[in-house]
């Protein structure tokens, strides 16, 4: 039976290049994946297309979806995102695999409202830190502000990514970076809800994904683990599940 594949995690953790590598090296399986396209109230980033990456709509329109049957709306990094539930059913009815790629807040909303109970699903969280690293950093003798640490790690990744796309950053760009960096800790706190957790140290613009055709290092491990989970293998190199209280 087909199931929803969920790949979630903070921004710039490598979700998109992971799936691009999966599509390149597992083309027959990936061909059946149909990405769930969400509604979003933000403006498109360079290279994004309406109806392909998101349905870009006004905030007022997304607010109205909170009261429409068949839609789930979530607050995401200062924006609103919405998913039409029937989109999942249409993809399944076509014999394909619904694929969600994005933040963990939308899947969490689907769990909270019991919607994912209606479908078989494979939840995978892509984390920039391992459980062992988090336990090390949160130890009292380290005197590390874990929230601030995660925020700074994420800020640098997001700044590097957007700087590679644009020569001059606007105030809105900097605000988006700050929203994403502040949100990262909250998103990591959602990871315990996911049965499978993979650690990705290669951000979306890292060379290890595709600069040498074959993924290298941690990017390769992430790809192999993701492919094994999709194939239904039981013994997979992964980091989860995490305890609920891992991040205070």
PDB file of C-alpha atoms in Angstrom:
ATOM      1  CA  UNK A   1       0.000   0.000   0.000  1.00  0.00           C
ATOM      2  CA  UNK A   2       1.282   3.484  -0.861  1.00  0.00           C
ATOM      3  CA  UNK A   3       2.089   5.799   2.009  1.00  0.00           C
ATOM      4  CA  UNK A   4       2.915   9.440   2.501  1.00  0.00           C
ATOM      5  CA  UNK A   5       6.648  10.103   2.682  1.00  0.00           C
ATOM      6  CA  UNK A   6       7.395  13.011   5.025  1.00  0.00           C
ATOM      7  CA  UNK A   7      10.824  14.643   5.009  1.00  0.00           C
ATOM      8  CA  UNK A   8      10.917  17.519   7.475  1.00  0.00           C
ATOM      9  CA  UNK A   9      13.478  19.653   9.250  1.00  0.00           C
ATOM     10  CA  UNK A  10      14.782  23.196   9.672  1.00  0.00           C
ATOM     11  CA  UNK A  11      15.635  25.286   6.638  1.00  0.00           C
ATOM     12  CA  UNK A  12      18.938  24.744   4.836  1.00  0.00           C
ATOM     13  CA  UNK A  13      19.508  21.320   6.397  1.00  0.00           C
ATOM     14  CA  UNK A  14      19.688  19.541   3.036  1.00  0.00           C
ATOM     15  CA  UNK A  15      16.150  18.316   2.350  1.00  0.00           C
ATOM     16  CA  UNK A  16      16.015  19.475  -1.257  1.00  0.00           C
ATOM     17  CA  UNK A  17      19.466  18.204  -2.354  1.00  0.00           C
ATOM     18  CA  UNK A  18      18.763  14.920  -0.557  1.00  0.00           C
ATOM     19  CA  UNK A  19      15.678  14.334  -2.653  1.00  0.00           C
ATOM     20  CA  UNK A  20      17.478  15.532  -5.792  1.00  0.00           C
ATOM     21  CA  UNK A  21      20.144  12.886  -5.146  1.00  0.00           C
ATOM     22  CA  UNK A  22      17.449  10.284  -4.477  1.00  0.00           C
ATOM     23  CA  UNK A  23      15.812  11.132  -7.797  1.00  0.00           C
ATOM     24  CA  UNK A  24      19.165  10.847  -9.571  1.00  0.00           C
ATOM     25  CA  UNK A  25      20.239   7.488  -8.142  1.00  0.00           C
ATOM     26  CA  UNK A  26      16.851   5.836  -7.508  1.00  0.00           C
ATOM     27  CA  UNK A  27      14.915   7.127 -10.540  1.00  0.00           C
ATOM     28  CA  UNK A  28      12.310   4.353 -10.764  1.00  0.00           C
ATOM     29  CA  UNK A  29      11.143   4.803  -7.183  1.00  0.00           C
ATOM     30  CA  UNK A  30      11.430   8.592  -7.232  1.00  0.00           C
ATOM     31  CA  UNK A  31       9.314   8.779 -10.393  1.00  0.00           C
ATOM     32  CA  UNK A  32       6.273   7.777  -8.339  1.00  0.00           C
ATOM     33  CA  UNK A  33       6.826  10.551  -5.799  1.00  0.00           C
ATOM     34  CA  UNK A  34       4.463  13.498  -6.257  1.00  0.00           C
ATOM     35  CA  UNK A  35       5.324  16.488  -4.125  1.00  0.00           C
ATOM     36  CA  UNK A  36       2.546  17.985  -2.039  1.00  0.00           C
ATOM     37  CA  UNK A  37       2.273  21.649  -3.024  1.00  0.00           C
ATOM     38  CA  UNK A  38       1.294  23.864  -0.117  1.00  0.00           C
ATOM     39  CA  UNK A  39      -0.218  27.336  -0.061  1.00  0.00           C
ATOM     40  CA  UNK A  40       2.135  30.023   1.255  1.00  0.00           C
ATOM     41  CA  UNK A  41       1.567  33.697   2.045  1.00  0.00           C
ATOM     42  CA  UNK A  42       5.151  34.809   1.393  1.00  0.00           C
ATOM     43  CA  UNK A  43       6.582  36.092  -1.880  1.00  0.00           C
ATOM     44  CA  UNK A  44       8.417  33.618  -4.144  1.00  0.00           C
ATOM     45  CA  UNK A  45      12.168  33.281  -3.787  1.00  0.00           C
ATOM     46  CA  UNK A  46      14.319  33.530  -6.935  1.00  0.00           C
ATOM     47  CA  UNK A  47      13.723  30.434  -9.063  1.00  0.00           C
ATOM     48  CA  UNK A  48      10.433  29.455  -7.398  1.00  0.00           C
ATOM     49  CA  UNK A  49       7.291  28.986  -9.502  1.00  0.00           C
ATOM     50  CA  UNK A  50       3.659  29.293  -8.475  1.00  0.00           C
ATOM     51  CA  UNK A  51       1.948  25.914  -8.489  1.00  0.00           C
ATOM     52  CA  UNK A  52       5.268  24.066  -8.487  1.00  0.00           C
ATOM     53  CA  UNK A  53       7.036  25.097  -5.299  1.00  0.00           C
ATOM     54  CA  UNK A  54       4.005  26.627  -3.562  1.00  0.00           C
ATOM     55  CA  UNK A  55       0.706  28.253  -4.348  1.00  0.00           C
ATOM     56  CA  UNK A  56       1.597  31.830  -3.455  1.00  0.00           C
ATOM     57  CA  UNK A  57      -1.468  33.611  -2.077  1.00  0.00           C
ATOM     58  CA  UNK A  58      -2.274  36.539   0.199  1.00  0.00           C
ATOM     59  CA  UNK A  59      -2.232  36.189   3.967  1.00  0.00           C
ATOM     60  CA  UNK A  60      -5.928  37.030   4.048  1.00  0.00           C
ATOM     61  CA  UNK A  61      -6.685  34.096   1.744  1.00  0.00           C
ATOM     62  CA  UNK A  62      -4.690  31.689   3.909  1.00  0.00           C
ATOM     63  CA  UNK A  63      -6.337  33.002   7.079  1.00  0.00           C
ATOM     64  CA  UNK A  64      -9.716  32.182   5.531  1.00  0.00           C
ATOM     65  CA  UNK A  65      -8.585  28.581   4.971  1.00  0.00           C
ATOM     66  CA  UNK A  66      -8.554  28.055   8.748  1.00  0.00           C
ATOM     67  CA  UNK A  67     -12.345  27.950   8.526  1.00  0.00           C
ATOM     68  CA  UNK A  68     -12.605  25.818   5.380  1.00  0.00           C
ATOM     69  CA  UNK A  69     -13.177  22.096   5.686  1.00  0.00           C
ATOM     70  CA  UNK A  70     -10.402  20.033   4.140  1.00  0.00           C
ATOM     71  CA  UNK A  71      -7.566  22.478   4.795  1.00  0.00           C
ATOM     72  CA  UNK A  72      -4.896  22.565   7.482  1.00  0.00           C
ATOM     73  CA  UNK A  73      -3.156  25.866   8.223  1.00  0.00           C
ATOM     74  CA  UNK A  74       0.088  26.192  10.195  1.00  0.00           C
ATOM     75  CA  UNK A  75       2.205  29.116  11.358  1.00  0.00           C
ATOM     76  CA  UNK A  76       5.668  28.654   9.885  1.00  0.00           C
ATOM     77  CA  UNK A  77       8.660  30.940  10.505  1.00  0.00           C
ATOM     78  CA  UNK A  78       6.550  34.087  10.469  1.00  0.00           C
ATOM     79  CA  UNK A  79       4.406  32.979   7.517  1.00  0.00           C
ATOM     80  CA  UNK A  80       1.298  30.894   7.036  1.00  0.00           C
ATOM     81  CA  UNK A  81       1.244  27.638   5.086  1.00  0.00           C
ATOM     82  CA  UNK A  82      -1.787  25.532   4.222  1.00  0.00           C
ATOM     83  CA  UNK A  83      -2.356  22.066   2.790  1.00  0.00           C
ATOM     84  CA  UNK A  84      -5.444  20.828   0.989  1.00  0.00           C
ATOM     85  CA  UNK A  85      -6.038  17.309   2.349  1.00  0.00           C
ATOM     86  CA  UNK A  86      -7.713  16.050  -0.828  1.00  0.00           C
ATOM     87  CA  UNK A  87      -4.413  16.578  -2.634  1.00  0.00           C
ATOM     88  CA  UNK A  88      -3.100  13.560  -0.690  1.00  0.00           C
ATOM     89  CA  UNK A  89      -6.065  11.441  -1.764  1.00  0.00           C
ATOM     90  CA  UNK A  90      -5.759  12.445  -5.408  1.00  0.00           C
ATOM     91  CA  UNK A  91      -2.104  11.413  -5.530  1.00  0.00           C
ATOM     92  CA  UNK A  92      -2.872   8.079  -3.863  1.00  0.00           C
ATOM     93  CA  UNK A  93      -5.811   7.450  -6.207  1.00  0.00           C
ATOM     94  CA  UNK A  94      -3.429   7.947  -9.139  1.00  0.00           C
ATOM     95  CA  UNK A  95      -1.228   5.163  -7.761  1.00  0.00           C
ATOM     96  CA  UNK A  96       1.551   7.544  -6.783  1.00  0.00           C
ATOM     97  CA  UNK A  97       3.323   8.437  -3.530  1.00  0.00           C
ATOM     98  CA  UNK A  98       2.480  11.735  -1.805  1.00  0.00           C
ATOM     99  CA  UNK A  99       5.726  13.414  -0.782  1.00  0.00           C
ATOM    100  CA  UNK A 100       5.924  16.194   1.786  1.00  0.00           C
ATOM    101  CA  UNK A 101       9.152  18.168   2.015  1.00  0.00           C
ATOM    102  CA  UNK A 102       9.424  21.109   4.363  1.00  0.00           C
ATOM    103  CA  UNK A 103       9.142  22.296   7.933  1.00  0.00           C
ATOM    104  CA  UNK A 104       7.891  20.012  10.746  1.00  0.00           C
ATOM    105  CA  UNK A 105       5.023  22.292  11.805  1.00  0.00           C
ATOM    106  CA  UNK A 106       2.670  21.179   9.025  1.00  0.00           C
ATOM    107  CA  UNK A 107       3.107  17.421   9.772  1.00  0.00           C
ATOM    108  CA  UNK A 108       2.701  18.195  13.493  1.00  0.00           C
ATOM    109  CA  UNK A 109      -0.591  19.909  12.697  1.00  0.00           C
ATOM    110  CA  UNK A 110      -1.693  16.888  10.662  1.00  0.00           C
ATOM    111  CA  UNK A 111      -0.909  14.618  13.627  1.00  0.00           C
ATOM    112  CA  UNK A 112      -2.652  16.906  16.102  1.00  0.00           C
ATOM    113  CA  UNK A 113      -5.828  16.952  14.033  1.00  0.00           C
ATOM    114  CA  UNK A 114      -5.764  13.182  13.457  1.00  0.00           C
ATOM    115  CA  UNK A 115      -5.439  13.499   9.691  1.00  0.00           C
ATOM    116  CA  UNK A 116      -2.321  11.351   9.396  1.00  0.00           C
ATOM    117  CA  UNK A 117      -4.193   8.573  11.200  1.00  0.00           C
ATOM    118  CA  UNK A 118      -6.161   8.181   7.966  1.00  0.00           C
ATOM    119  CA  UNK A 119      -3.082   7.386   5.875  1.00  0.00           C
ATOM    120  CA  UNK A 120      -0.051   5.129   6.085  1.00  0.00           C
ATOM    121  CA  UNK A 121       2.979   7.388   6.397  1.00  0.00           C
ATOM    122  CA  UNK A 122       6.753   7.347   6.795  1.00  0.00           C
ATOM    123  CA  UNK A 123       7.913  10.322   8.909  1.00  0.00           C
ATOM    124  CA  UNK A 124      11.596  11.280   8.578  1.00  0.00           C
ATOM    125  CA  UNK A 125      13.222  14.259  10.299  1.00  0.00           C
ATOM    126  CA  UNK A 126      16.480  15.700   8.972  1.00  0.00           C
ATOM    127  CA  UNK A 127      18.440  17.291  11.820  1.00  0.00           C
ATOM    128  CA  UNK A 128      21.545  19.526  11.788  1.00  0.00           C
ATOM    129  CA  UNK A 129      22.620  18.058  15.146  1.00  0.00           C
ATOM    130  CA  UNK A 130      22.737  14.512  16.510  1.00  0.00           C
ATOM    131  CA  UNK A 131      21.239  13.370  19.787  1.00  0.00           C
ATOM    132  CA  UNK A 132      24.745  12.848  21.194  1.00  0.00           C
ATOM    133  CA  UNK A 133      25.770  16.394  20.256  1.00  0.00           C
ATOM    134  CA  UNK A 134      22.666  17.868  21.857  1.00  0.00           C
ATOM    135  CA  UNK A 135      23.274  15.927  25.075  1.00  0.00           C
ATOM    136  CA  UNK A 136      26.897  17.099  25.065  1.00  0.00           C
ATOM    137  CA  UNK A 137      25.980  20.744  24.502  1.00  0.00           C
ATOM    138  CA  UNK A 138      23.184  20.845  27.076  1.00  0.00           C
ATOM    139  CA  UNK A 139      25.375  19.400  29.843  1.00  0.00           C
ATOM    140  CA  UNK A 140      25.578  22.039  32.653  1.00  0.00           C
ATOM    141  CA  UNK A 141      29.380  22.097  32.710  1.00  0.00           C
ATOM    142  CA  UNK A 142      29.431  23.288  29.074  1.00  0.00           C
ATOM    143  CA  UNK A 143      27.553  26.487  29.980  1.00  0.00           C
ATOM    144  CA  UNK A 144      26.089  26.578  26.473  1.00  0.00           C
ATOM    145  CA  UNK A 145      22.852  28.351  25.655  1.00  0.00           C
ATOM    146  CA  UNK A 146      21.519  25.578  23.419  1.00  0.00           C
ATOM    147  CA  UNK A 147      18.794  27.730  21.898  1.00  0.00           C
ATOM    148  CA  UNK A 148      21.313  30.445  21.041  1.00  0.00           C
ATOM    149  CA  UNK A 149      23.790  27.877  19.724  1.00  0.00           C
ATOM    150  CA  UNK A 150      21.242  26.371  17.327  1.00  0.00           C
ATOM    151  CA  UNK A 151      20.142  29.841  16.279  1.00  0.00           C
ATOM    152  CA  UNK A 152      23.695  30.867  15.361  1.00  0.00           C
ATOM    153  CA  UNK A 153      24.366  27.631  13.447  1.00  0.00           C
ATOM    154  CA  UNK A 154      21.183  28.163  11.476  1.00  0.00           C
ATOM    155  CA  UNK A 155      21.792  31.873  10.917  1.00  0.00           C
ATOM    156  CA  UNK A 156      25.148  31.186   9.270  1.00  0.00           C
ATOM    157  CA  UNK A 157      23.695  28.504   6.991  1.00  0.00           C
ATOM    158  CA  UNK A 158      20.789  30.681   5.892  1.00  0.00           C
ATOM    159  CA  UNK A 159      22.998  33.713   5.342  1.00  0.00           C
ATOM    160  CA  UNK A 160      25.399  31.692   3.197  1.00  0.00           C
ATOM    161  CA  UNK A 161      22.550  30.260   1.134  1.00  0.00           C
ATOM    162  CA  UNK A 162      20.828  33.537   0.353  1.00  0.00           C
ATOM    163  CA  UNK A 163      24.156  35.313  -0.258  1.00  0.00           C
ATOM    164  CA  UNK A 164      24.906  32.711  -2.934  1.00  0.00           C
ATOM    165  CA  UNK A 165      21.669  33.691  -4.693  1.00  0.00           C
ATOM    166  CA  UNK A 166      21.761  37.475  -4.351  1.00  0.00           C
ATOM    167  CA  UNK A 167      24.635  39.935  -4.378  1.00  0.00           C
ATOM    168  CA  UNK A 168      22.808  42.475  -2.221  1.00  0.00           C
ATOM    169  CA  UNK A 169      20.553  41.468   0.671  1.00  0.00           C
ATOM    170  CA  UNK A 170      17.429  43.446   1.458  1.00  0.00           C
ATOM    171  CA  UNK A 171      15.968  44.126   4.889  1.00  0.00           C
ATOM    172  CA  UNK A 172      13.323  41.487   4.103  1.00  0.00           C
ATOM    173  CA  UNK A 173      16.079  38.961   3.342  1.00  0.00           C
ATOM    174  CA  UNK A 174      17.672  39.619   6.728  1.00  0.00           C
ATOM    175  CA  UNK A 175      14.289  39.359   8.452  1.00  0.00           C
ATOM    176  CA  UNK A 176      13.657  35.998   6.757  1.00  0.00           C
ATOM    177  CA  UNK A 177      17.080  34.770   7.892  1.00  0.00           C
ATOM    178  CA  UNK A 178      16.315  35.792  11.452  1.00  0.00           C
ATOM    179  CA  UNK A 179      12.884  34.144  11.384  1.00  0.00           C
ATOM    180  CA  UNK A 180      14.491  30.927  10.133  1.00  0.00           C
ATOM    181  CA  UNK A 181      17.283  30.960  12.695  1.00  0.00           C
ATOM    182  CA  UNK A 182      14.924  31.656  15.608  1.00  0.00           C
ATOM    183  CA  UNK A 183      12.541  28.941  14.384  1.00  0.00           C
ATOM    184  CA  UNK A 184      15.226  26.233  14.135  1.00  0.00           C
ATOM    185  CA  UNK A 185      15.217  25.374  17.849  1.00  0.00           C
ATOM    186  CA  UNK A 186      11.423  25.135  17.879  1.00  0.00           C
ATOM    187  CA  UNK A 187      11.591  22.856  14.854  1.00  0.00           C
ATOM    188  CA  UNK A 188      14.150  20.604  16.529  1.00  0.00           C
ATOM    189  CA  UNK A 189      11.755  20.302  19.465  1.00  0.00           C
ATOM    190  CA  UNK A 190       9.263  18.706  17.063  1.00  0.00           C
ATOM    191  CA  UNK A 191      11.725  15.970  16.053  1.00  0.00           C
ATOM    192  CA  UNK A 192      10.695  13.534  18.811  1.00  0.00           C
ATOM    193  CA  UNK A 193       7.356  13.085  17.023  1.00  0.00           C
ATOM    194  CA  UNK A 194       9.140  11.537  14.031  1.00  0.00           C
ATOM    195  CA  UNK A 195       9.892   7.843  14.106  1.00  0.00           C
ATOM    196  CA  UNK A 196      13.032   8.246  12.004  1.00  0.00           C
ATOM    197  CA  UNK A 197      15.724  10.909  12.407  1.00  0.00           C
ATOM    198  CA  UNK A 198      18.698  11.386  10.100  1.00  0.00           C
ATOM    199  CA  UNK A 199      21.555  13.779  10.833  1.00  0.00           C
ATOM    200  CA  UNK A 200      22.657  16.051   7.994  1.00  0.00           C
ATOM    201  CA  UNK A 201      25.765  18.198   8.322  1.00  0.00           C
ATOM    202  CA  UNK A 202      25.706  19.113   4.633  1.00  0.00           C
ATOM    203  CA  UNK A 203      23.489  22.125   4.046  1.00  0.00           C
ATOM    204  CA  UNK A 204      21.650  22.651   0.799  1.00  0.00           C
ATOM    205  CA  UNK A 205      24.533  24.440  -0.892  1.00  0.00           C
ATOM    206  CA  UNK A 206      27.229  21.980   0.194  1.00  0.00           C
ATOM    207  CA  UNK A 207      29.598  20.464  -2.372  1.00  0.00           C
ATOM    208  CA  UNK A 208      29.139  16.960  -0.991  1.00  0.00           C
ATOM    209  CA  UNK A 209      25.697  16.603  -2.561  1.00  0.00           C
ATOM    210  CA  UNK A 210      26.448  16.944  -6.251  1.00  0.00           C
ATOM    211  CA  UNK A 211      29.739  18.705  -7.027  1.00  0.00           C
ATOM    212  CA  UNK A 212      31.379  15.338  -7.741  1.00  0.00           C
ATOM    213  CA  UNK A 213      28.261  13.626  -9.146  1.00  0.00           C
ATOM    214  CA  UNK A 214      28.208  11.038  -6.352  1.00  0.00           C
ATOM    215  CA  UNK A 215      27.251  12.259  -2.867  1.00  0.00           C
ATOM    216  CA  UNK A 216      30.171  12.125  -0.447  1.00  0.00           C
ATOM    217  CA  UNK A 217      30.611  11.991   3.316  1.00  0.00           C
ATOM    218  CA  UNK A 218      27.560  12.636   5.451  1.00  0.00           C
ATOM    219  CA  UNK A 219      25.486  13.501   2.373  1.00  0.00           C
ATOM    220  CA  UNK A 220      26.014   9.957   1.090  1.00  0.00           C
ATOM    221  CA  UNK A 221      25.015   8.467   4.455  1.00  0.00           C
ATOM    222  CA  UNK A 222      21.839  10.553   4.482  1.00  0.00           C
ATOM    223  CA  UNK A 223      20.947   9.417   0.963  1.00  0.00           C
ATOM    224  CA  UNK A 224      21.540   5.726   1.696  1.00  0.00           C
ATOM    225  CA  UNK A 225      19.526   5.870   4.922  1.00  0.00           C
ATOM    226  CA  UNK A 226      16.655   7.725   3.253  1.00  0.00           C
ATOM    227  CA  UNK A 227      16.557   5.238   0.371  1.00  0.00           C
ATOM    228  CA  UNK A 228      16.638   2.300   2.794  1.00  0.00           C
ATOM    229  CA  UNK A 229      13.733   3.703   4.808  1.00  0.00           C
ATOM    230  CA  UNK A 230      11.687   4.305   1.667  1.00  0.00           C
ATOM    231  CA  UNK A 231      12.414   0.715   0.577  1.00  0.00           C
ATOM    232  CA  UNK A 232      11.090  -0.544   3.918  1.00  0.00           C
ATOM    233  CA  UNK A 233      14.348  -1.837   5.362  1.00  0.00           C
ATOM    234  CA  UNK A 234      14.262  -2.324   9.130  1.00  0.00           C
ATOM    235  CA  UNK A 235      17.949  -1.966   9.981  1.00  0.00           C
ATOM    236  CA  UNK A 236      18.944   1.533   8.913  1.00  0.00           C
ATOM    237  CA  UNK A 237      21.701   3.804  10.190  1.00  0.00           C
ATOM    238  CA  UNK A 238      19.777   6.614  11.861  1.00  0.00           C
ATOM    239  CA  UNK A 239      19.726   8.777  14.993  1.00  0.00           C
ATOM    240  CA  UNK A 240      16.155   8.412  16.208  1.00  0.00           C
ATOM    241  CA  UNK A 241      13.782   8.236  17.717  1.00  0.00           C
ATOM    242  CA  UNK A 242      14.538  11.008  20.204  1.00  0.00           C
ATOM    243  CA  UNK A 243      13.034  11.324  23.685  1.00  0.00           C
ATOM    244  CA  UNK A 244      10.476  14.101  24.039  1.00  0.00           C
ATOM    245  CA  UNK A 245      12.554  15.940  26.647  1.00  0.00           C
ATOM    246  CA  UNK A 246      15.814  15.976  24.645  1.00  0.00           C
ATOM    247  CA  UNK A 247      15.480  19.710  23.990  1.00  0.00           C
ATOM    248  CA  UNK A 248      14.145  21.701  26.963  1.00  0.00           C
TER     249      UNK A 248
END
